Every structure is written in C-alpha cells, then in structure tokens.
Amino acid sequence: MTVIALPDIAADLNFSAEAILWVNIIYLMSFVAFSLPFSKIISQYGVKKSTKISLLLLFFSILISVFSINDIMFLLSRLMQGFSAAILAISLYVIVVEEFEDSEIGSALGVVSSSGYIGLLIAPVVMGLAIVALDWKWAFLMVLPILVILLILLNGIDYEWATEKKHVDNKGSLIYVVMMCLFTYGMTLLDEFGIVFVVVSVILLIILFKVEKNVPEPIFNFQLLNDVKYVIGNYAAMITYFTITITITVLSLHLQYILDVEEIVVSFILLIAPIIMIGTSGFSGRLSNRIDSRIISGVAMIFICASSTIFFFVDFIPFSIILVGCALQGIGNGLFSAPNNKYVLTLVDEEDLPDASSVLSTSKELGKILSAGIFTVILSIFIGGQQLGLDHIGHLFIQSANLMMFICLLLNLSAAILLFYSKFRYDHVPNESAVRFFKRIAPEWAKKRAYEK
C-alpha cells in the first residue's frame, strides 16, 4: 500500500531519492530483526495474547504515521509497524499448521495466501482512490477500523495456542537483533561504513553460532540448516519476495515518474498480479496435495523469470506487454506461495515449527531487504541524492531499473534450478536398467566409488 503513496509522502515530508526507499527498508529491518526472537516468545506466552498486542501496536503506529511532522517521525512509525507485523506473520503460520491435518495444510495455506493477495489487491486501489479524492494520510486511517474489528473477533476466541514455557535465550536474541540491524543498514550504504557494518554482521553470525551451540534452549535450532531441502525452500521464498518487492517498486516509480501515469491508474495496473494470484494460489494449494511442491514451485519460478525478462525491457516495449508481464508475475507468485510454504513447514518436527515459521517469514522479508538495499545502492551510483522526477535523471533511473531486473532474472533462474535439483537429487528413483548398464561399462574406480556411496 505504501508504494503507491511514496511520491506524495516524499513530497510532503521532503524525502530524497535515497531516503524514500528507507520507508520500506526500516519496516523490513524491524520485521527481520525481531521475527526470530519473537518465535520463542509467541509460542510460549500464547499466540492469541501476542497477536492482540501486535494489533494494538499497529493501531498506534498508524496514528503516528498520519500525524508525522517530519521524515524521522514517519520512519519511526514504520519501525513499529515492522515490529508488529513480525508477530502477526509468525502467529499466522503457527495457527494454520497446528489447527489442520497434514492432508489439509496445503489447502489451508492456499486460503491464507489468497487472503494475503486480497490484501494486496485492495490496498493499491484504496491508496490510489484516497490520494486522488483526499490525501495519502486517509489511506492509513482506513486501516484502523479493520484493526478494531480484528481485535473484537480475537476476543471472541475462548482458547489459546501455547507451548510449554522454556527459558528464552536473551543473549542470543540480542546478538541476532544487532546482527540483522547492522546487516540491513550496511546493505543500504555505498561507502566503507556499509562494508564495515556487513562484515561486523557476519562476525556476529559466527559468534551467534558458537553461543547457540552451548545453550540448552537456543534462539534457533541450527540443525535445521543441515537439511538441504529445507535450505533450498527458504532460498526460493527469499528470491520470490526479492523479485516481488523490487518489481512493484520499479514498476510503480517508472509509471509515475517516467510515463507520468496518475496514481489511480498505477494502482489499477498493479491490481493485475494480485487478482491472478487470488485465482491461482488456492488452486496451487490443492494441487500440492497431489503433486510434489517443488515441481509446482519450480514451474512458478519460470513464470516469474518470464515477467522479469519483460520488465528488463520495460522502456522498449509497448504498454500492453507491461500488462502481460504483470499477469505472468501474478501466475508465478500465485503458484509458488502455498506449495512452498507447505513444503518448508512440513519438513520439520512439531517442536521446531515456531523456528521454521519464523525463518520462513525472515527469508521472505530478507529478500525484500536485499532487493531494497541493492536498489538503494544502484540508485546511489546512478542518481545520488537528487530527487526523482527531474527530467534530466529519467534515463538514469531507467538504467538503474534495468540492472535491478537483470539481477532478479538471474536469481529466479537459480531458484528454479535448485528446486528441480532438490526433487531429482533427493527423491529420484534410479532406473534399474540404467544402473545395470552403468555397472557393465563403468571402470573399476567408478564402481568402487558408487558402492561406497
């Protein structure tokens, strides 16, 4: 929703081209930094109670956004919104997986994905209409009644989702929060300080790993990373959200600044992908009960690759092809979400479910952070601190967008290849006739190596 309002927010609060991207970056940084520590707290102290607190926090943070008098105050409100969204995201996955049988999880996650896409569908329209008719602040205010309704419905639930209370690793949590904040901030800086922050965050990751090995109740079970299939699933989720975030940002800014399209028209163009997502996500969830989730997710990544290719040539193609690109992205994202969520979350034991859900959410938000951070660096190189919208920097923005979409294309290809590799490598049933043929013609050293494996 905020993407549509970025030009108006920037004009109202005097954001530069670099600072405007911090509207999303600081939200994502807060989300990623606190999601993993919250995974332990939420499951132990109650999902219902934690969700209620997050909704109240989101309510007050929106009020701060609306009444912000400068960019610092607005960014502070975005920090609080990321904090509350981290709790909501983890709670959602825990509730779904705990409440449904294994045979129903795919369909349930498909419904959840459809609901999320409905939010993506409604938000741009509401924001565009609010900006044209009233002001960008009214789009934020419209969310408040929805939060009140959610709080009332939550109070109507007479039971709680909770696990046995255990010790929370405060030291590990602190290291993780500092590490993610430094990494996120370092990714947005072009100078030597940015490199220092990233290096320090890597050092903190090593320290965290060593600390967690000696803690009875670690903040994260690093043993999960020994499962290559689990890692590939999270990587694919990260790359998908990397592409979604930057595509929406680039397309929105290109249409408004380069093609001079009004906000309301941009909002309807951005509706194409969410509309298709709604239709395909529920279908893909049901399909994942019959077909391996990695196959569905890999095919979805191919559709996303096609859309990234179209947006790479966005300055040379007719407007109708841009709409085709939006449709292809909608198909890809809709096919990907539910099967991949089911695949990742069902790889772990029940006691590791909070960790798995937080890592999955973190992977998605980390993809958003990386895309926003890399695009910030690219804009810094091509444009610097100049404001977007000036005629003499239009071609520089186009070059920045082209480079970013090329990066997306390469990453999507890598994710698709890894998903298919995971299916073939770990679930492949060898052809017995081919094995016998190999044994006849293979040299002795190869036979010995195969036997040892």
Coordinates of C-alpha atoms in Angstrom, one line a residue, residues 162-315:
A162 CA 0.7 -22.1 23.6
T163 CA 3.5 -24.5 24.3
E164 CA 5.5 -25.3 27.4
K165 CA 7.3 -22.3 28.8
K166 CA 11.0 -22.5 28.5
H167 CA 14.0 -20.2 29.0
V168 CA 14.3 -17.5 26.4
D169 CA 17.9 -17.0 25.1
N170 CA 18.3 -13.3 25.8
K171 CA 21.9 -13.2 24.8
G172 CA 21.3 -14.9 21.5
S173 CA 18.3 -12.7 20.9
L174 CA 20.3 -9.6 21.4
I175 CA 23.1 -10.7 19.2
Y176 CA 20.6 -11.6 16.4
V177 CA 18.8 -8.3 16.6
V178 CA 22.0 -6.3 16.4
M179 CA 23.3 -8.5 13.6
M180 CA 20.3 -8.1 11.4
C181 CA 20.1 -4.3 12.0
L182 CA 23.7 -3.9 11.1
F183 CA 23.4 -6.1 8.0
T184 CA 20.3 -4.2 6.8
Y185 CA 21.8 -0.8 7.4
G186 CA 25.1 -1.9 5.8
M187 CA 23.3 -3.1 2.7
T188 CA 22.0 0.4 2.0
L189 CA 25.3 2.2 2.3
L190 CA 27.8 2.5 -0.6
D191 CA 30.8 3.8 1.3
E192 CA 33.3 2.0 3.6
F193 CA 31.0 2.2 6.6
G194 CA 28.5 0.0 4.8
I195 CA 31.1 -2.7 4.2
V196 CA 32.2 -2.5 7.8
F197 CA 28.6 -3.0 9.0
V198 CA 28.1 -6.0 6.8
V199 CA 31.5 -7.5 7.9
V200 CA 30.5 -7.0 11.6
S201 CA 27.2 -8.6 11.0
V202 CA 28.9 -11.7 9.5
I203 CA 31.2 -11.8 12.6
L204 CA 28.2 -11.6 14.8
L205 CA 26.6 -14.5 12.9
I206 CA 29.7 -16.6 13.7
I207 CA 29.5 -15.6 17.3
L208 CA 25.8 -16.4 17.4
F209 CA 26.5 -19.9 16.0
K210 CA 29.2 -20.6 18.7
V211 CA 27.0 -19.2 21.5
E212 CA 23.9 -21.2 20.5
K213 CA 25.9 -24.4 20.5
N214 CA 26.3 -24.2 24.3
V215 CA 22.7 -23.0 25.1
P216 CA 20.1 -25.6 26.2
E217 CA 17.3 -23.6 24.6
P218 CA 18.8 -21.7 21.6
I219 CA 17.1 -18.9 19.8
F220 CA 17.3 -21.0 16.7
N221 CA 17.9 -24.7 16.1
F222 CA 20.8 -24.6 13.6
Q223 CA 20.4 -28.3 13.0
L224 CA 17.6 -27.4 10.6
L225 CA 20.1 -26.0 8.2
N226 CA 21.6 -29.5 7.8
D227 CA 18.6 -30.3 5.6
V228 CA 19.5 -29.1 2.1
K229 CA 15.8 -29.4 1.0
Y230 CA 14.8 -27.0 3.9
V231 CA 17.5 -24.5 2.9
I232 CA 16.5 -24.6 -0.8
G233 CA 12.9 -24.0 0.1
N234 CA 13.7 -20.9 2.2
Y235 CA 16.1 -19.6 -0.5
A236 CA 13.4 -19.9 -3.1
A237 CA 11.0 -18.0 -0.8
M238 CA 13.6 -15.3 -0.3
I239 CA 14.2 -14.9 -4.1
T240 CA 10.5 -14.7 -4.8
Y241 CA 9.9 -11.9 -2.4
F242 CA 13.1 -10.2 -3.6
T243 CA 11.6 -10.1 -7.0
I244 CA 8.0 -9.1 -5.9
T245 CA 9.3 -6.2 -3.8
I246 CA 11.5 -4.6 -6.3
T247 CA 9.2 -5.2 -9.3
I248 CA 6.3 -3.4 -7.6
T249 CA 8.7 -0.5 -6.6
V250 CA 10.3 -0.2 -10.0
L251 CA 7.1 -0.5 -12.0
S252 CA 5.3 2.0 -9.7
L253 CA 8.1 4.6 -10.0
H254 CA 8.6 4.0 -13.7
L255 CA 4.9 4.5 -14.5
Q256 CA 4.6 7.6 -12.3
Y257 CA 7.9 9.3 -12.9
I258 CA 8.9 8.2 -16.5
L259 CA 5.4 7.7 -18.1
D260 CA 3.7 10.3 -16.0
V261 CA 0.7 8.0 -15.2
E262 CA -1.6 9.1 -12.4
E263 CA -1.6 7.2 -9.1
I264 CA -5.1 5.8 -9.5
V265 CA -4.2 4.3 -12.9
V266 CA -1.0 2.9 -11.5
S267 CA -3.0 1.3 -8.7
F268 CA -5.2 -0.5 -11.2
I269 CA -2.2 -1.7 -13.2
L270 CA -0.7 -3.1 -10.0
L271 CA -4.0 -4.9 -9.4
I272 CA -3.4 -7.3 -12.3
A273 CA -0.9 -9.5 -10.5
P274 CA -2.8 -9.8 -7.2
I275 CA -6.1 -10.6 -9.0
I276 CA -4.4 -13.5 -10.8
M277 CA -2.6 -14.5 -7.5
I278 CA -6.0 -15.0 -5.8
G279 CA -7.2 -17.3 -8.5
T280 CA -4.0 -19.4 -8.7
S281 CA -2.9 -19.6 -5.0
G282 CA -5.9 -21.6 -3.8
F283 CA -5.6 -23.9 -6.8
S284 CA -1.9 -24.4 -6.2
G285 CA -2.5 -25.3 -2.6
R286 CA -4.9 -28.1 -3.5
L287 CA -2.6 -29.2 -6.3
S288 CA 0.3 -29.5 -3.8
N289 CA -1.7 -32.4 -2.2
R290 CA -1.2 -34.4 -5.4
I291 CA 2.0 -33.1 -7.0
D292 CA 5.3 -32.5 -5.3
S293 CA 5.5 -28.9 -4.1
R294 CA 9.0 -28.4 -5.5
I295 CA 7.7 -29.2 -9.0
I296 CA 4.9 -26.6 -8.7
S297 CA 7.3 -24.0 -7.1
G298 CA 9.9 -24.6 -9.9
V299 CA 7.3 -24.0 -12.6
A300 CA 6.2 -20.9 -10.8
M301 CA 9.7 -19.6 -10.8
I302 CA 9.8 -20.0 -14.6
F303 CA 6.7 -17.7 -14.9
I304 CA 8.4 -15.1 -12.6
C305 CA 11.6 -15.3 -14.8
A306 CA 9.5 -14.5 -17.8
S307 CA 7.9 -11.5 -16.1
S308 CA 11.4 -10.3 -15.0
T309 CA 12.6 -10.5 -18.6
I310 CA 9.7 -8.4 -19.8
F311 CA 10.3 -5.7 -17.1
F312 CA 14.0 -5.7 -18.0
F313 CA 12.9 -4.3 -21.4
V314 CA 10.2 -2.0 -19.9
D315 CA 11.5 1.1 -21.7

